[in-house]
Coordinates of C-alpha atoms in Angstrom, one line a residue:
M1 CA -24.4 -21.9 13.2
T2 CA -23.5 -25.6 13.3
F3 CA -21.5 -26.6 16.0
R4 CA -20.2 -29.9 16.5
I5 CA -19.4 -31.7 20.5
E6 CA -15.9 -31.5 22.7
T7 CA -15.1 -32.7 25.8
D8 CA -12.7 -32.0 28.9
S9 CA -12.1 -32.5 32.0
L10 CA -15.0 -31.4 32.7
G11 CA -17.4 -32.4 30.8
K12 CA -19.2 -31.7 26.6
V13 CA -19.3 -28.5 25.3
K14 CA -20.3 -27.4 22.3
V15 CA -18.3 -26.0 19.9
P16 CA -18.4 -23.7 16.3
K17 CA -18.5 -26.5 13.5
N18 CA -15.5 -24.3 11.0
A19 CA -13.1 -23.3 14.0
Y20 CA -10.0 -25.2 14.8
Y21 CA -10.4 -24.5 19.5
G22 CA -11.4 -26.8 21.0
A23 CA -13.6 -26.9 24.4
Q24 CA -11.0 -25.3 26.8
T25 CA -11.4 -22.3 24.1
Q26 CA -14.7 -22.0 24.8
R27 CA -15.8 -22.2 27.6
A28 CA -12.7 -19.3 27.4
L29 CA -15.5 -17.3 25.5
D30 CA -18.4 -17.8 27.3
N31 CA -16.4 -17.1 30.6
F32 CA -15.2 -13.5 29.8
K33 CA -16.8 -11.8 27.8
I34 CA -15.3 -8.4 30.0
S35 CA -13.4 -6.1 26.5
G36 CA -14.0 -7.5 23.2
I37 CA -10.4 -6.5 23.1
T38 CA -7.8 -10.1 21.7
F39 CA -4.3 -10.8 22.1
D40 CA -2.4 -8.8 19.4
P41 CA -0.7 -10.6 16.1
V42 CA 2.7 -10.6 17.2
F43 CA 1.7 -12.2 19.9
I44 CA -0.2 -15.5 18.1
Q45 CA 2.6 -14.9 15.8
S46 CA 5.8 -15.7 19.3
L47 CA 3.4 -18.4 20.9
A48 CA 3.4 -20.6 17.6
S49 CA 7.4 -20.1 17.3
L50 CA 7.8 -21.0 20.8
K51 CA 5.7 -24.1 20.1
Q52 CA 7.0 -24.7 17.0
A53 CA 10.6 -25.0 18.6
C54 CA 9.6 -26.5 21.8
A55 CA 8.5 -29.4 20.0
I56 CA 11.7 -30.2 17.9
A57 CA 13.5 -29.4 21.2
N58 CA 10.9 -32.4 22.9
M59 CA 12.1 -34.7 19.2
K60 CA 15.8 -33.8 20.9
C61 CA 15.1 -34.5 24.2
K62 CA 13.3 -38.4 23.0
T63 CA 9.9 -37.3 25.1
L64 CA 8.1 -37.2 21.0
T65 CA 8.4 -38.8 18.0
K66 CA 9.0 -37.7 15.3
S67 CA 6.0 -38.2 13.6
K68 CA 4.6 -35.9 15.4
A69 CA 8.0 -33.1 16.3
N70 CA 7.2 -32.3 13.5
C71 CA 3.3 -31.8 12.4
I72 CA 3.4 -29.6 15.5
S73 CA 6.4 -27.6 14.4
G74 CA 4.7 -27.6 11.0
I75 CA 1.6 -26.5 11.9
S76 CA 3.4 -23.8 14.2
K77 CA 5.2 -22.8 11.4
K78 CA 2.6 -22.4 9.2
I79 CA 0.1 -20.3 12.0
S80 CA 3.6 -18.5 12.7
N81 CA 4.3 -17.0 9.2
N82 CA 0.6 -16.8 8.2
T83 CA -0.6 -15.3 11.7
L84 CA -4.0 -13.5 10.4
D85 CA -4.7 -16.4 8.5
Y86 CA -5.5 -17.8 11.3
I87 CA -5.9 -14.7 13.6
D88 CA -9.6 -15.6 14.5
H89 CA -9.1 -18.8 15.6
F90 CA -8.0 -17.0 18.7
P91 CA -10.5 -15.4 20.4
I92 CA -10.8 -15.0 24.0
D93 CA -10.7 -11.0 25.7
I94 CA -7.0 -10.5 27.5
F95 CA -8.9 -10.5 30.3
Q96 CA -8.6 -14.0 31.5
T97 CA -7.4 -16.0 33.5
G98 CA -4.0 -14.2 35.2
S99 CA -1.7 -17.2 33.8
G100 CA -3.3 -16.7 30.1
T101 CA -3.6 -20.8 30.0
S102 CA -6.5 -19.6 27.7
T103 CA -4.5 -18.4 25.0
N104 CA -2.7 -21.1 25.8
M105 CA -4.9 -24.5 25.2
N106 CA -6.4 -22.7 22.6
M107 CA -2.7 -22.6 20.7
N108 CA -3.0 -26.5 21.9
E109 CA -6.1 -26.6 20.4
V110 CA -5.6 -25.2 17.6
I111 CA -2.6 -26.9 15.9
S112 CA -4.1 -30.4 17.5
E113 CA -7.5 -30.1 15.3
V114 CA -6.0 -29.1 12.7
A115 CA -3.5 -31.7 13.0
K116 CA -6.4 -33.5 12.9
R117 CA -8.4 -32.4 10.0
N118 CA -5.4 -31.9 7.5
F119 CA -2.4 -34.7 7.9
K120 CA -5.2 -37.1 9.6
Q121 CA -3.6 -37.5 12.7
K122 CA -3.7 -37.9 16.1
I123 CA -2.2 -35.3 18.2
H124 CA -3.5 -33.9 21.5
P125 CA -3.1 -30.2 23.4
N126 CA -1.6 -31.3 26.4
D127 CA 0.4 -34.3 25.9
D128 CA 2.4 -33.9 22.5
V129 CA 1.8 -29.7 21.8
N130 CA 2.3 -28.6 25.7
M131 CA 5.6 -31.4 26.6
S132 CA 8.0 -30.5 28.9
Q133 CA 5.9 -27.2 29.2
S134 CA 3.4 -25.0 31.7
S135 CA 1.5 -22.2 31.5
N136 CA 3.2 -20.8 33.8
D137 CA 5.8 -20.7 32.8
V138 CA 4.5 -20.5 27.9
I139 CA 3.4 -17.2 27.9
P140 CA 5.8 -15.5 30.2
T141 CA 8.4 -16.8 27.6
T142 CA 5.8 -14.9 24.2
I143 CA 6.0 -12.2 25.8
N144 CA 9.9 -12.0 26.7
I145 CA 10.1 -13.0 22.8
A146 CA 7.5 -10.7 21.4
S147 CA 8.7 -8.0 23.4
L148 CA 12.1 -8.6 22.3
S149 CA 11.7 -8.3 18.7
M150 CA 9.5 -5.8 18.3
S151 CA 12.5 -3.7 20.7
K152 CA 14.6 -4.7 18.2
T153 CA 12.6 -2.9 15.5
L154 CA 12.4 0.1 17.7
S155 CA 15.8 0.2 18.6
T156 CA 16.5 -0.2 14.3
S157 CA 13.9 3.3 14.4
L158 CA 15.7 4.9 16.6
S159 CA 19.5 4.8 14.9
F160 CA 17.4 5.9 11.8
M161 CA 16.4 9.3 13.8
S162 CA 19.1 9.8 15.0
E163 CA 20.8 9.7 11.6
S164 CA 17.8 12.0 10.5
L165 CA 18.2 14.2 13.3
N166 CA 21.5 14.6 12.0
S167 CA 21.5 15.3 8.7
K168 CA 19.5 17.5 9.8
A169 CA 21.4 19.6 11.7
I170 CA 24.6 19.5 10.0
T171 CA 22.2 21.0 7.5
L172 CA 21.2 24.1 9.1
S173 CA 24.2 24.3 11.1
H174 CA 24.1 28.8 9.2
V175 CA 20.9 29.2 11.8
I176 CA 21.4 30.8 14.4
K177 CA 18.3 31.1 16.9
S178 CA 16.6 33.1 19.7
G179 CA 17.8 29.7 22.3
R180 CA 14.4 29.1 25.0
T181 CA 13.8 29.7 28.8
H182 CA 10.3 29.1 30.1
L183 CA 9.3 30.0 26.9
M184 CA 10.9 33.1 27.6
D185 CA 14.1 34.2 25.2
A186 CA 16.7 33.1 26.2
V187 CA 20.9 33.8 24.5
P188 CA 21.5 32.6 20.5
I189 CA 21.9 28.6 19.2
S190 CA 22.7 27.5 16.6
F191 CA 19.7 24.6 15.4
E192 CA 22.4 22.0 14.8
Q193 CA 23.0 22.6 18.7
E194 CA 19.3 21.9 19.0
L195 CA 19.2 18.8 17.4
N196 CA 22.4 17.6 17.5
V197 CA 20.2 17.7 21.7
W198 CA 17.7 15.7 20.4
E199 CA 19.6 13.7 18.4
E200 CA 21.4 12.6 22.0
Q201 CA 18.3 12.6 24.0
V202 CA 16.8 9.7 21.4
R203 CA 20.4 8.2 21.7
A204 CA 20.5 7.8 25.6
S205 CA 16.6 6.6 25.2
Q206 CA 18.0 4.3 22.7
A207 CA 20.9 2.9 25.0
Q208 CA 18.0 2.2 28.1
I209 CA 15.8 0.2 25.6
D210 CA 18.5 -1.7 24.7
L211 CA 20.0 -2.7 27.6
S212 CA 16.7 -3.7 28.3
C213 CA 17.0 -6.4 25.4
E214 CA 19.6 -7.9 26.9
E215 CA 17.5 -9.2 30.0
I216 CA 14.5 -10.0 28.3
S217 CA 17.0 -12.5 25.4
Y218 CA 16.7 -14.8 29.0
L219 CA 13.6 -17.3 28.3
P220 CA 12.0 -18.7 31.4
I221 CA 10.8 -21.7 28.9
G222 CA 11.3 -25.2 30.6
G223 CA 10.1 -23.7 34.8
T224 CA 6.7 -25.8 33.8
A225 CA 4.4 -25.2 36.9
I226 CA 6.5 -23.2 38.9
G227 CA 10.3 -22.8 38.4
T228 CA 11.8 -26.1 39.7
G229 CA 11.3 -27.5 36.1
I230 CA 9.1 -30.8 36.8
N231 CA 7.8 -32.9 33.9
A232 CA 10.7 -31.3 31.5
P233 CA 13.5 -32.9 30.2
K234 CA 16.9 -31.4 31.8
T235 CA 18.0 -30.3 28.8
F236 CA 14.6 -29.1 27.4
A237 CA 15.1 -24.9 27.6
K238 CA 19.4 -25.2 26.1
N239 CA 17.1 -26.8 23.2
V240 CA 14.2 -24.8 23.2
C241 CA 16.4 -21.7 23.0
N242 CA 18.8 -23.2 19.9
E243 CA 15.0 -23.5 18.0
L244 CA 13.8 -20.0 18.7
N245 CA 17.6 -18.8 17.8
K246 CA 16.9 -20.4 14.6
I247 CA 13.7 -19.3 13.6
Y248 CA 15.2 -15.7 14.3
S249 CA 18.3 -16.2 12.5
E250 CA 17.3 -13.4 10.2
T251 CA 16.7 -10.5 13.2
K252 CA 20.0 -12.1 14.9
I253 CA 17.8 -12.6 18.1
R254 CA 19.8 -15.0 21.2
F255 CA 17.6 -16.1 23.3
K256 CA 19.8 -18.2 26.5
P257 CA 17.9 -19.9 28.8
L258 CA 17.4 -18.4 32.0
S259 CA 19.0 -20.4 34.8
I260 CA 16.2 -19.5 37.7
K261 CA 13.3 -19.5 35.3
G262 CA 10.6 -18.2 38.3
E263 CA 12.8 -14.7 38.5
M264 CA 10.2 -14.2 35.2
M265 CA 7.8 -16.2 36.2
S266 CA 6.9 -15.2 39.4
S267 CA 7.4 -11.3 38.7
Q268 CA 7.4 -9.6 35.1
N269 CA 10.0 -6.3 36.5
H270 CA 12.1 -7.3 33.0
I271 CA 8.6 -6.4 31.0
F272 CA 8.3 -3.3 33.5
S273 CA 12.3 -1.9 33.5
L274 CA 11.5 -2.0 29.5
S275 CA 8.5 0.1 29.8
S276 CA 10.0 2.5 32.3
A277 CA 12.5 2.6 28.7
L278 CA 9.7 3.0 26.7
T279 CA 8.2 5.8 28.6
R280 CA 11.5 7.6 28.5
Y281 CA 11.7 7.2 24.7
A282 CA 8.1 8.6 25.1
S283 CA 9.0 12.0 26.7
T284 CA 11.9 12.3 23.8
L285 CA 9.9 12.0 21.3
S286 CA 7.1 14.6 23.6
K287 CA 9.9 17.4 23.3
I288 CA 10.4 17.2 20.3
A289 CA 7.1 17.1 19.1
N290 CA 6.2 19.7 21.1
D291 CA 9.0 21.5 20.4
L292 CA 8.4 21.6 16.8
R293 CA 4.7 22.8 17.1
W294 CA 6.2 25.6 19.8
M295 CA 8.4 26.1 17.0
N296 CA 6.0 26.3 13.6
S297 CA 2.9 27.9 15.7
G298 CA 1.6 31.2 14.3
P299 CA 2.1 31.9 11.1
V300 CA 1.1 34.8 12.0
S301 CA 1.0 35.8 15.7
G302 CA 3.6 33.2 16.8
L303 CA 6.8 31.7 16.6
S304 CA 6.3 30.7 12.6
E305 CA 10.1 29.9 13.5
I306 CA 9.3 26.6 11.1
S307 CA 6.8 25.6 9.0
L308 CA 5.8 22.3 9.5
K309 CA 4.5 20.4 5.6
A310 CA 0.9 21.2 5.2
L311 CA -0.8 17.1 4.9
Q312 CA -4.6 18.2 5.2
P313 CA -7.0 21.5 6.5
G314 CA -7.0 21.8 10.6
S315 CA -10.5 22.7 11.2
S316 CA -14.1 22.3 9.5
I317 CA -15.2 26.4 10.5
M318 CA -11.5 28.4 9.0
P319 CA -10.7 28.2 6.2
G320 CA -7.5 27.8 5.3
K321 CA -5.7 26.3 9.2
I322 CA -3.3 24.1 8.8
N323 CA -2.5 22.0 12.0
P324 CA 0.4 20.1 13.5
V325 CA -1.4 16.7 13.5
I326 CA 1.7 14.6 13.3
S327 CA 3.4 16.7 16.7
E328 CA 0.5 15.8 17.9
S329 CA 0.1 12.1 17.5
V330 CA 2.7 11.6 18.4
M331 CA 2.0 13.2 21.7
M332 CA -0.7 11.3 22.1
A333 CA 0.5 8.3 21.3
A334 CA 3.3 8.7 24.1
T335 CA 0.6 9.7 26.5
Q336 CA -0.3 6.4 26.3
V337 CA 2.8 4.2 26.7
N338 CA 3.0 6.6 29.7
G339 CA -0.6 5.5 30.8
N340 CA 0.0 0.9 30.3
H341 CA 3.3 2.0 31.7
I342 CA 1.2 2.8 34.9
T343 CA -0.9 -0.6 34.1
I344 CA 1.6 -3.0 33.8
M345 CA 3.8 -1.5 37.5
Q346 CA 0.9 -2.3 38.7
A347 CA 0.5 -6.0 37.4
A348 CA 3.8 -6.1 37.8
S349 CA 3.5 -5.9 41.6
S350 CA 0.9 -9.1 41.1
G351 CA 3.1 -12.0 41.4
N352 CA 1.9 -13.7 44.4
F353 CA 4.6 -16.8 45.5
Q354 CA 5.5 -18.5 41.9
L355 CA 3.3 -16.9 39.9
N356 CA 2.7 -13.5 38.4
T357 CA -1.7 -13.3 37.2
M358 CA -1.6 -10.8 35.4
L359 CA 0.4 -12.2 32.2
P360 CA -2.3 -11.2 29.7
L361 CA -2.5 -7.5 30.8
I362 CA 1.2 -7.4 31.0
A363 CA 1.8 -8.6 26.5
H364 CA -1.1 -7.0 26.1
N365 CA 0.2 -3.3 27.1
I366 CA 3.6 -3.8 26.6
I367 CA 3.6 -4.5 22.6
E368 CA 0.9 -1.2 22.2
S369 CA 3.5 0.3 24.2
L370 CA 6.5 -0.2 21.1
Y371 CA 4.2 -0.5 19.1
L372 CA 2.7 3.2 19.5
M373 CA 7.1 4.1 19.7
I374 CA 8.0 2.3 16.1
N375 CA 5.5 3.3 14.5
S376 CA 5.1 8.0 16.1
T377 CA 9.2 7.2 15.9
F378 CA 9.6 6.6 11.5
S379 CA 6.3 9.7 11.7
M380 CA 8.9 11.9 13.5
I381 CA 10.8 11.3 10.6
E382 CA 9.6 12.0 8.3
L383 CA 8.4 15.0 10.0
V384 CA 12.4 16.4 10.8
N385 CA 13.5 15.6 7.5
T386 CA 10.3 18.5 5.4
F387 CA 9.7 20.6 7.7
K388 CA 11.7 24.0 6.6
V389 CA 13.5 26.6 8.7
N390 CA 12.1 30.2 7.9
E391 CA 15.3 32.2 8.6
E392 CA 14.1 35.9 7.8
I393 CA 12.1 35.8 11.0
V394 CA 14.1 33.4 12.3
K395 CA 16.7 36.8 11.9
E396 CA 14.7 39.8 12.7
N397 CA 13.4 37.7 16.4
L398 CA 17.1 37.4 17.0
F399 CA 18.2 40.6 16.5
K400 CA 15.6 42.1 18.1
N401 CA 16.0 40.1 21.1
P402 CA 17.3 42.4 23.7
I403 CA 18.3 38.4 26.0
I404 CA 22.1 38.9 23.3
A405 CA 22.9 41.5 25.4
T406 CA 24.3 38.3 28.9
K407 CA 27.5 39.3 26.3
L408 CA 28.1 42.3 27.3
N409 CA 28.1 41.3 31.0
Q410 CA 31.4 40.8 30.1
V411 CA 32.6 44.4 28.5
I412 CA 30.4 46.5 31.1
G413 CA 28.9 44.5 33.8
Y414 CA 25.1 42.7 35.0
D415 CA 23.9 46.0 36.0
L416 CA 23.9 48.4 33.3
A417 CA 23.3 45.5 30.8
S418 CA 21.1 44.6 33.0
K419 CA 19.9 48.9 32.5
I420 CA 20.2 48.1 28.7
V421 CA 18.1 46.0 28.4
K422 CA 14.4 46.7 30.4
E423 CA 15.7 50.2 28.1
A424 CA 15.1 47.7 25.1
Y425 CA 12.3 46.3 25.6
K426 CA 10.2 49.3 26.7
T427 CA 11.1 51.1 23.5
N428 CA 10.9 48.4 21.8
S429 CA 14.4 49.2 19.9
S430 CA 17.3 46.8 19.2
I431 CA 20.1 46.0 21.8
F432 CA 22.1 48.3 19.7
E433 CA 20.6 51.1 19.3
I434 CA 20.2 51.4 23.2
A435 CA 23.9 50.3 23.4
E436 CA 25.0 52.3 21.8
K437 CA 23.3 55.5 23.3
M438 CA 24.0 54.1 26.7
T439 CA 27.4 53.2 26.4
S440 CA 30.5 54.2 25.2
L441 CA 30.6 51.3 22.8
S442 CA 31.1 52.2 18.8
K443 CA 29.3 50.7 16.6
A444 CA 31.9 48.8 15.2
E445 CA 32.4 47.4 18.5
L446 CA 28.9 45.8 20.2
I447 CA 28.0 44.6 16.1
N448 CA 31.7 43.1 17.8
I449 CA 30.9 41.6 20.2
L450 CA 26.6 40.5 19.3
D451 CA 27.6 38.1 16.5
P452 CA 25.6 36.2 16.4
K453 CA 28.2 33.4 15.1
K454 CA 30.4 34.1 18.4
L455 CA 26.8 33.6 20.9
I456 CA 27.0 29.9 20.6

């Protein structure tokens, strides 16, 4: 590998000749050899979009020439639109300086070097690209941009999930099954009622995510070093938000300048709130996935109420075994989101005085959680759309379920109904047979009282 010599305030540094980054990025690479985990492309894309907006905002504030502004914004736009083509030039570890300064300077240096190589224009990474900015407001702003754009995608996927559950529920309205509490037989419920509950749980989770989106649409850009706005023009923050709204116009996202900018620089409580909303949805997804897994159990000695679509062989030793792999993968994703939330909670508590110093870690975990929930949702939609109900087994189990005697409480009283249930369990008989023997009710009366349609 051949190198070139770059210089920063600490002196000279050897940098790979073909790399777009410069001295500060190289120092970070030399210093932070912790995990090998780098910022996700969506973060780099969001950071490039922010630099694009900042360049035009500075031009409108008359602090940056039109020529330099157009050069910076043009390069930033190209990086944003083609992030994967540039991703190798953003190699810094997540576990770095807590403000994310190394990654902010990485972007500044890349833009500066591309301007030099491709446009023969001298653009200074600090004086020009980072004008009116500090890593301390740039990185929190980028976290908001990435989180909001992904949260909007997640919210849309939740709408699709709700619609799938609703449609499936309608098609299964005629199927009545045994309900279960404590994993034990309970009074009947229709598949439609069960899926309607899932749908409402998804919609309630979506409402909390959307509420968090409103908060993180406010950006702390313009706060610069500690939130006071030193070295930033008064109209800079508003101009940046206006430019970002143009960039993200297709998504209908509306960014607004945060009035007390230090609030989102010294803390990340707004991201903590979003993460909390994600854990609620993770809990919902895990519950639905697990319910489907239980319903699918068998096919001989389990519940076997439904059959999930066969996707792959389930065992390396047991021939013909098919496992509920999507349910299990979604449950693991939900568990990871819960783990990420604990990390975010701890990191969000690291706001000492005017700056939170675990910003890269927070960014990494919230982005991963959003990815996991978006992808898990689409997997679950496919699962819901494709499962089949084993109606004969469901019907047979329902009529074997002694708990349907609960309806007899109103006619013969709780005590006698309890004796009937115990006898039915003891003799492995149906409620109809035992109730006919132990009460004065006729078979016709029992069929009328215990009609499954009247039990839900």
